[in-house]
Amino acid sequence: MHEPVISISRRTRRTPFSSRIEAQGVGGFTVYNHMLLPTFFRGLEEDYHHLKRHVQVWDVTCEQQVEVAGPDAARLVQLMTPRDISRLAPGRCAYAPLVDETGGMINDPVILRLADDRFWISLADSDVALWGKGLALGLGLDARVFEPGVGPIAVQGPKADDLLSRVLGDEVRDIRFFGFAVLPFAGHPFVVARSGWSKQGGFEIYIDDAPGGQALWDALFAAGGDLCAGPGCPNLIERIEGALLSHGNDMTLANNPFECALDRFVNLESPVEFIGRDALERIRDSGGPDRIIRGIRFDGAAAPACVEPWPVLRSGAPAGQVTSAAWSPDLATNIALAMVERSAWDPGTPVSVASPDGTRDGEVTTLPFTGR
Amino acid sequence: MHEPVISISRRTRRTPFSSRIEAQGVGGFTVYNHMLLPTFFRGLEEDYHHLKRHVQVWDVTCEQQVEVAGPDAARLVQLMTPRDISRLAPGRCAYAPLVDETGGMINDPVILRLADDRFWISLADSDVALWGKGLALGLGLDARVFEPGVGPIAVQGPKADDLLSRVLGDEVRDIRFFGFAVLPFAGHPFVVARSGWSKQGGFEIYIDDAPGGQALWDALFAAGGDLCAGPGCPNLIERIEGALLSHGNDMTLANNPFECALDRFVNLESPVEFIGRDALERIRDSGGPDRIIRGIRFDGAAAPACVEPWPVLRSGAPAGQVTSAAWSPDLATNIALAMVERSAWDPGTPVSVASPDGTRDGEVTTLPFTGR
């Protein structure tokens, strides 16, 4: 059967780099924040090996920024996350769950503090600008919430420092993990952060609508021939190995940060005011969550794509669901992220996974995955 | 070149009907409200002729409902739209622009009033639940805002009454335009509205997670053989002919309802309180909008897909942009929806359209398109 194509229109926005990645042979797309996100080039496994060995340049423009600016900006951003952002200094980034009044996960962005009164929220896939704007308007806060049309490209892989330093200078080597610097290219200043949605190391460079962005993209490929620099994108296999959660896949509004094993980003001990504090305190005080995200290794041939959650069973009884799955070439097994009930969440618990092509034997593991 | 496929995961949610339309030969998808929306089956033109002659069953589950319920529900829904919904009786639907504090278009849903204190907002593609929830929380309103997991299937085309009456009874013939009835099927009550995103007439049937929904789908195909009932979806050509606007394509948050020619849904004369009233009054009082959505007919071979706006020029000077375009077989010309500046918006104005394969001569028209 022929696989359905993606139909593209203005609503599923193209990026400044779409024409380039089409010429570079992109094989698939998804839509993320109303924008195109490439999903593979030569194939999931080929892309995976290349990412773990060399360096890739990614069009992740779809990680659009929501800017919050003004006298009440810090108060509004704090209201939106249980992570204490009073500790976040200008020039630093923080991964932060955003939750609603029930403690449900609205998004799990990286927040960049550009100045005391100015933030970028680097989005996963939901309209956080509408949420923030509704809150600001309803509460009468003096903060502007808008999408400035800024999204990153990423340079990811073990040779990322080598590649980016050739284009932006050796200053990039001094950027600390989850820190950022503002570096010039083609006469334009770019925010360059040491971050990215892989565990291979690298950078995200925030691109606005200035023409320098495309020149920077081209310069990276021109400079990277001997480094085997190639086009790429977030890789399903690598991100499951590294336990990088995908909002909408591994957790939804129906899940709280404890279920997502994000406890260290829930600063209930800090005297900060945020939406959902009561709900999260209730969950903490009543014994914690009833389920949690774990890894599962499971047997059999390479797993098909997980397009809908798969039941997880312990001794035949429901014990959770697999939300992302792939064959890991390096671990030589199938691996999955799964929301696992308390009855089965101890690492080592034997479970079965009801994949569409049959039930497989598996075992609950800690995260991230590691070689045996 | 091979067209990129769509990569599907839990985040781009499948619907209760996805397996059925895959078996029925769906050719393309887009993502709408984080959910799959089919874009063609046998091809845009074949689907178009079939829709205008026979009857189609559509999986438009992606038009997800946002439910607003509680003592302050009517107040909150009214705050979200400049259309006076105090006149909307239970059992009735209303097309309604939703705007932000600048008057910018957040969404253009159909609102169903289920009861005095309970509404469904049948969404275009943006997270209105987050907007509504932010407002409710900020303002301290006593209204629940949530997504109940309800989305419609549609029965569209000139034989829609004939088909649906065979399955749900002759009561469907009595449903007025933009009215709805609650009708039983397989022991389950379904909201059935005379509405839908085509100009060929028909119904939308709101499906929750009850199993009766899939049985209803199957019954429609079982009953429709001699009516040439077939699978379908909103058709780009037909919806441009009929001037059905697509939020994200033909207008965005940067546009106000006057620019979208939605004046009749902006009830500034009513003493109702809504967000953006000041902004819309300012626009009205300062001479109205500077641009407006018009039709354009243009020459040449069948236009390519409009994946990014195309410049519209008058005498070589910028005069707007085409946002949706297609070849109309019945009108035997290319047609487009375009945001046209005041300098060119008079019907009959000659313009040129800078499509990717060359500049075409065209003419501004009123909407909807009609045969010459």
CSV table of N, CA and C in Angstrom, one decimal, chain B residues 88-159:
chain,number,residue,atom,x,y,z
B,88,LEU,N,-28.6,33.2,20.8
B,88,LEU,CA,-28.4,31.8,20.4
B,88,LEU,C,-29.2,30.9,21.4
B,89,ALA,N,-30.2,30.2,20.8
B,89,ALA,CA,-31.1,29.4,21.6
B,89,ALA,C,-30.5,28.0,21.7
B,90,PRO,N,-30.8,27.2,22.8
B,90,PRO,CA,-30.4,25.8,22.9
B,90,PRO,C,-31.0,25.1,21.6
B,91,GLY,N,-30.1,24.2,21.0
B,91,GLY,CA,-30.6,23.5,19.8
B,91,GLY,C,-30.1,24.2,18.6
B,92,ARG,N,-29.4,25.4,18.7
B,92,ARG,CA,-29.0,26.1,17.5
B,92,ARG,C,-27.4,26.2,17.5
B,93,CYS,N,-26.9,26.4,16.3
B,93,CYS,CA,-25.5,26.6,16.1
B,93,CYS,C,-25.2,28.0,15.5
B,94,ALA,N,-24.1,28.5,15.7
B,94,ALA,CA,-23.7,29.8,15.2
B,94,ALA,C,-22.2,29.8,14.8
B,95,TYR,N,-22.0,30.2,13.6
B,95,TYR,CA,-20.6,30.5,13.2
B,95,TYR,C,-20.1,31.8,13.9
B,96,ALA,N,-19.0,31.7,14.5
B,96,ALA,CA,-18.6,32.9,15.3
B,96,ALA,C,-17.1,33.1,15.3
B,97,PRO,N,-16.6,34.3,14.9
B,97,PRO,CA,-15.2,34.6,15.1
B,97,PRO,C,-14.9,34.6,16.6
B,98,LEU,N,-13.7,34.1,16.9
B,98,LEU,CA,-13.2,34.3,18.3
B,98,LEU,C,-12.0,35.2,18.1
B,99,VAL,N,-11.9,36.3,18.9
B,99,VAL,CA,-10.8,37.3,18.7
B,99,VAL,C,-10.1,37.5,20.1
B,100,ASP,N,-8.9,38.0,19.9
B,100,ASP,CA,-8.1,38.4,21.1
B,100,ASP,C,-8.3,39.9,21.4
B,101,GLU,N,-7.5,40.4,22.3
B,101,GLU,CA,-7.7,41.8,22.8
B,101,GLU,C,-7.3,42.8,21.7
B,102,THR,N,-6.6,42.4,20.6
B,102,THR,CA,-6.3,43.3,19.5
B,102,THR,C,-7.4,43.1,18.4
B,103,GLY,N,-8.3,42.2,18.6
B,103,GLY,CA,-9.3,41.9,17.5
B,103,GLY,C,-8.8,40.9,16.6
B,104,GLY,N,-7.7,40.3,16.8
B,104,GLY,CA,-7.1,39.3,15.9
B,104,GLY,C,-7.8,37.9,16.0
B,105,MET,N,-7.9,37.2,14.9
B,105,MET,CA,-8.7,36.0,14.8
B,105,MET,C,-8.0,34.9,15.5
B,106,ILE,N,-8.5,34.4,16.6
B,106,ILE,CA,-8.0,33.2,17.3
B,106,ILE,C,-8.5,31.9,16.7
B,107,ASN,N,-9.7,32.0,16.1
B,107,ASN,CA,-10.3,30.8,15.6
B,107,ASN,C,-11.7,31.2,15.0
B,108,ASP,N,-12.3,30.4,14.2
B,108,ASP,CA,-13.6,30.7,13.6
B,108,ASP,C,-14.5,29.5,13.7
B,109,PRO,N,-14.9,29.1,14.9
B,109,PRO,CA,-15.6,27.9,15.1
B,109,PRO,C,-17.1,28.0,14.8
B,110,VAL,N,-17.8,26.9,14.8
B,110,VAL,CA,-19.3,26.9,15.0
B,110,VAL,C,-19.5,26.6,16.5
B,111,ILE,N,-20.3,27.4,17.1
B,111,ILE,CA,-20.7,27.2,18.5
B,111,ILE,C,-22.1,26.6,18.6
B,112,LEU,N,-22.2,25.5,19.3
B,112,LEU,CA,-23.4,24.8,19.5
B,112,LEU,C,-23.9,25.1,21.0
B,113,ARG,N,-25.1,25.6,21.1
B,113,ARG,CA,-25.6,25.8,22.5
B,113,ARG,C,-26.4,24.5,22.8
B,114,LEU,N,-25.8,23.8,23.7
B,114,LEU,CA,-26.5,22.5,24.1
B,114,LEU,C,-27.5,22.8,25.2
B,115,ALA,N,-27.3,23.8,26.0
B,115,ALA,CA,-28.2,24.2,27.1
B,115,ALA,C,-27.9,25.6,27.4
B,116,ASP,N,-28.7,26.2,28.3
B,116,ASP,CA,-28.4,27.6,28.7
B,116,ASP,C,-27.0,27.8,29.2
B,117,ASP,N,-26.5,26.8,29.9
B,117,ASP,CA,-25.2,26.9,30.6
B,117,ASP,C,-24.2,25.9,30.1
B,118,ARG,N,-24.4,25.5,28.8
B,118,ARG,CA,-23.5,24.5,28.2
B,118,ARG,C,-23.3,24.6,26.7
B,119,PHE,N,-22.1,24.8,26.3
B,119,PHE,CA,-21.8,25.0,24.9
B,119,PHE,C,-20.7,24.1,24.4
B,120,TRP,N,-20.8,23.8,23.1
B,120,TRP,CA,-19.6,23.2,22.4
B,120,TRP,C,-19.1,24.2,21.4
B,121,ILE,N,-17.8,24.3,21.4
B,121,ILE,CA,-17.1,25.2,20.4
B,121,ILE,C,-16.4,24.2,19.5
B,122,SER,N,-16.9,24.1,18.2
B,122,SER,CA,-16.5,23.2,17.2
B,122,SER,C,-15.3,23.8,16.4
B,123,LEU,N,-14.1,23.4,16.8
B,123,LEU,CA,-12.9,24.2,16.5
B,123,LEU,C,-12.4,24.1,15.1
B,124,ALA,N,-11.8,25.3,14.6
B,124,ALA,CA,-10.8,25.3,13.6
B,124,ALA,C,-9.5,25.0,14.4
B,125,ASP,N,-8.3,25.2,13.7
B,125,ASP,CA,-7.1,24.6,14.2
B,125,ASP,C,-6.3,25.5,15.2
B,126,SER,N,-6.7,25.7,16.4
B,126,SER,CA,-5.9,26.3,17.5
B,126,SER,C,-6.5,25.9,18.8
B,127,ASP,N,-5.6,26.0,19.8
B,127,ASP,CA,-6.0,25.4,21.1
B,127,ASP,C,-6.8,26.4,21.9
B,128,VAL,N,-8.1,26.5,21.5
B,128,VAL,CA,-9.0,27.4,22.2
B,128,VAL,C,-9.3,27.0,23.6
B,129,ALA,N,-9.1,25.7,23.9
B,129,ALA,CA,-9.3,25.3,25.3
B,129,ALA,C,-8.4,26.0,26.3
B,130,LEU,N,-7.1,26.2,25.8
B,130,LEU,CA,-6.1,26.8,26.6
B,130,LEU,C,-6.5,28.3,26.8
B,131,TRP,N,-6.9,28.9,25.7
B,131,TRP,CA,-7.3,30.3,25.8
B,131,TRP,C,-8.5,30.5,26.8
B,132,GLY,N,-9.5,29.7,26.6
B,132,GLY,CA,-10.7,29.8,27.4
B,132,GLY,C,-10.4,29.5,28.9
B,133,LYS,N,-9.6,28.5,29.1
B,133,LYS,CA,-9.2,28.1,30.5
B,133,LYS,C,-8.4,29.2,31.1
B,134,GLY,N,-7.5,29.8,30.4
B,134,GLY,CA,-6.7,30.9,30.9
B,134,GLY,C,-7.5,32.1,31.3
B,135,LEU,N,-8.5,32.4,30.5
B,135,LEU,CA,-9.4,33.5,30.8
B,135,LEU,C,-10.3,33.2,32.0
B,136,ALA,N,-10.8,32.0,32.0
B,136,ALA,CA,-11.7,31.6,33.1
B,136,ALA,C,-11.0,31.6,34.5
B,137,LEU,N,-9.7,31.1,34.4
B,137,LEU,CA,-8.9,31.1,35.7
B,137,LEU,C,-8.5,32.5,36.1
B,138,GLY,N,-8.1,33.3,35.1
B,138,GLY,CA,-7.7,34.6,35.4
B,138,GLY,C,-8.8,35.5,36.0
B,139,LEU,N,-10.0,35.3,35.4
B,139,LEU,CA,-11.1,36.2,35.8
B,139,LEU,C,-11.9,35.6,36.9
B,140,GLY,N,-11.5,34.4,37.3
B,140,GLY,CA,-12.3,33.7,38.4
B,140,GLY,C,-13.7,33.3,38.1
B,141,LEU,N,-13.9,33.0,36.8
B,141,LEU,CA,-15.3,32.6,36.4
B,141,LEU,C,-15.6,31.2,36.8
B,142,ASP,N,-16.8,30.9,37.0
B,142,ASP,CA,-17.3,29.6,37.4
B,142,ASP,C,-17.8,28.9,36.2
B,143,ALA,N,-16.8,28.4,35.4
B,143,ALA,CA,-17.0,27.7,34.1
B,143,ALA,C,-15.9,26.7,33.9
B,144,ARG,N,-16.3,25.5,33.6
B,144,ARG,CA,-15.3,24.5,33.2
B,144,ARG,C,-15.1,24.6,31.7
B,145,VAL,N,-13.8,24.5,31.3
B,145,VAL,CA,-13.4,24.6,29.9
B,145,VAL,C,-12.6,23.3,29.7
B,146,PHE,N,-13.0,22.4,28.8
B,146,PHE,CA,-12.3,21.2,28.6
B,146,PHE,C,-12.6,20.6,27.2
B,147,GLU,N,-11.8,19.7,26.8
B,147,GLU,CA,-12.1,18.9,25.5
B,147,GLU,C,-12.7,17.6,25.9
B,148,PRO,N,-14.0,17.4,25.6
B,148,PRO,CA,-14.6,16.2,26.0
B,148,PRO,C,-14.3,15.0,25.1
B,149,GLY,N,-13.5,15.2,24.0
B,149,GLY,CA,-13.2,14.1,23.1
B,149,GLY,C,-14.3,13.8,22.2
B,150,VAL,N,-15.0,14.9,21.7
B,150,VAL,CA,-16.1,14.8,20.7
B,150,VAL,C,-15.7,15.5,19.5
B,151,GLY,N,-15.9,14.8,18.3
B,151,GLY,CA,-15.7,15.5,17.0
B,151,GLY,C,-16.6,14.9,16.0
B,152,PRO,N,-16.9,15.6,15.0
B,152,PRO,CA,-18.0,15.2,14.0
B,152,PRO,C,-17.5,14.3,12.9
B,153,ILE,N,-18.4,13.5,12.4
B,153,ILE,CA,-18.3,13.0,11.0
B,153,ILE,C,-19.3,13.8,10.2
B,154,ALA,N,-19.1,14.0,8.9
B,154,ALA,CA,-20.0,14.8,8.1
B,154,ALA,C,-20.5,14.0,7.0
B,155,VAL,N,-21.8,14.3,6.6
B,155,VAL,CA,-22.4,13.7,5.5
B,155,VAL,C,-22.7,14.9,4.6
B,156,GLN,N,-22.0,15.0,3.4
B,156,GLN,CA,-22.1,16.2,2.6
B,156,GLN,C,-22.4,15.8,1.1
B,157,GLY,N,-23.1,16.7,0.5
B,157,GLY,CA,-23.4,16.5,-0.9
B,157,GLY,C,-24.9,16.5,-1.1
B,158,PRO,N,-25.3,16.6,-2.4
B,158,PRO,CA,-26.8,16.8,-2.7
B,158,PRO,C,-27.6,15.6,-2.3
B,159,LYS,N,-27.1,14.5,-2.1
B,159,LYS,CA,-27.9,13.3,-1.6
B,159,LYS,C,-27.8,13.1,-0.1
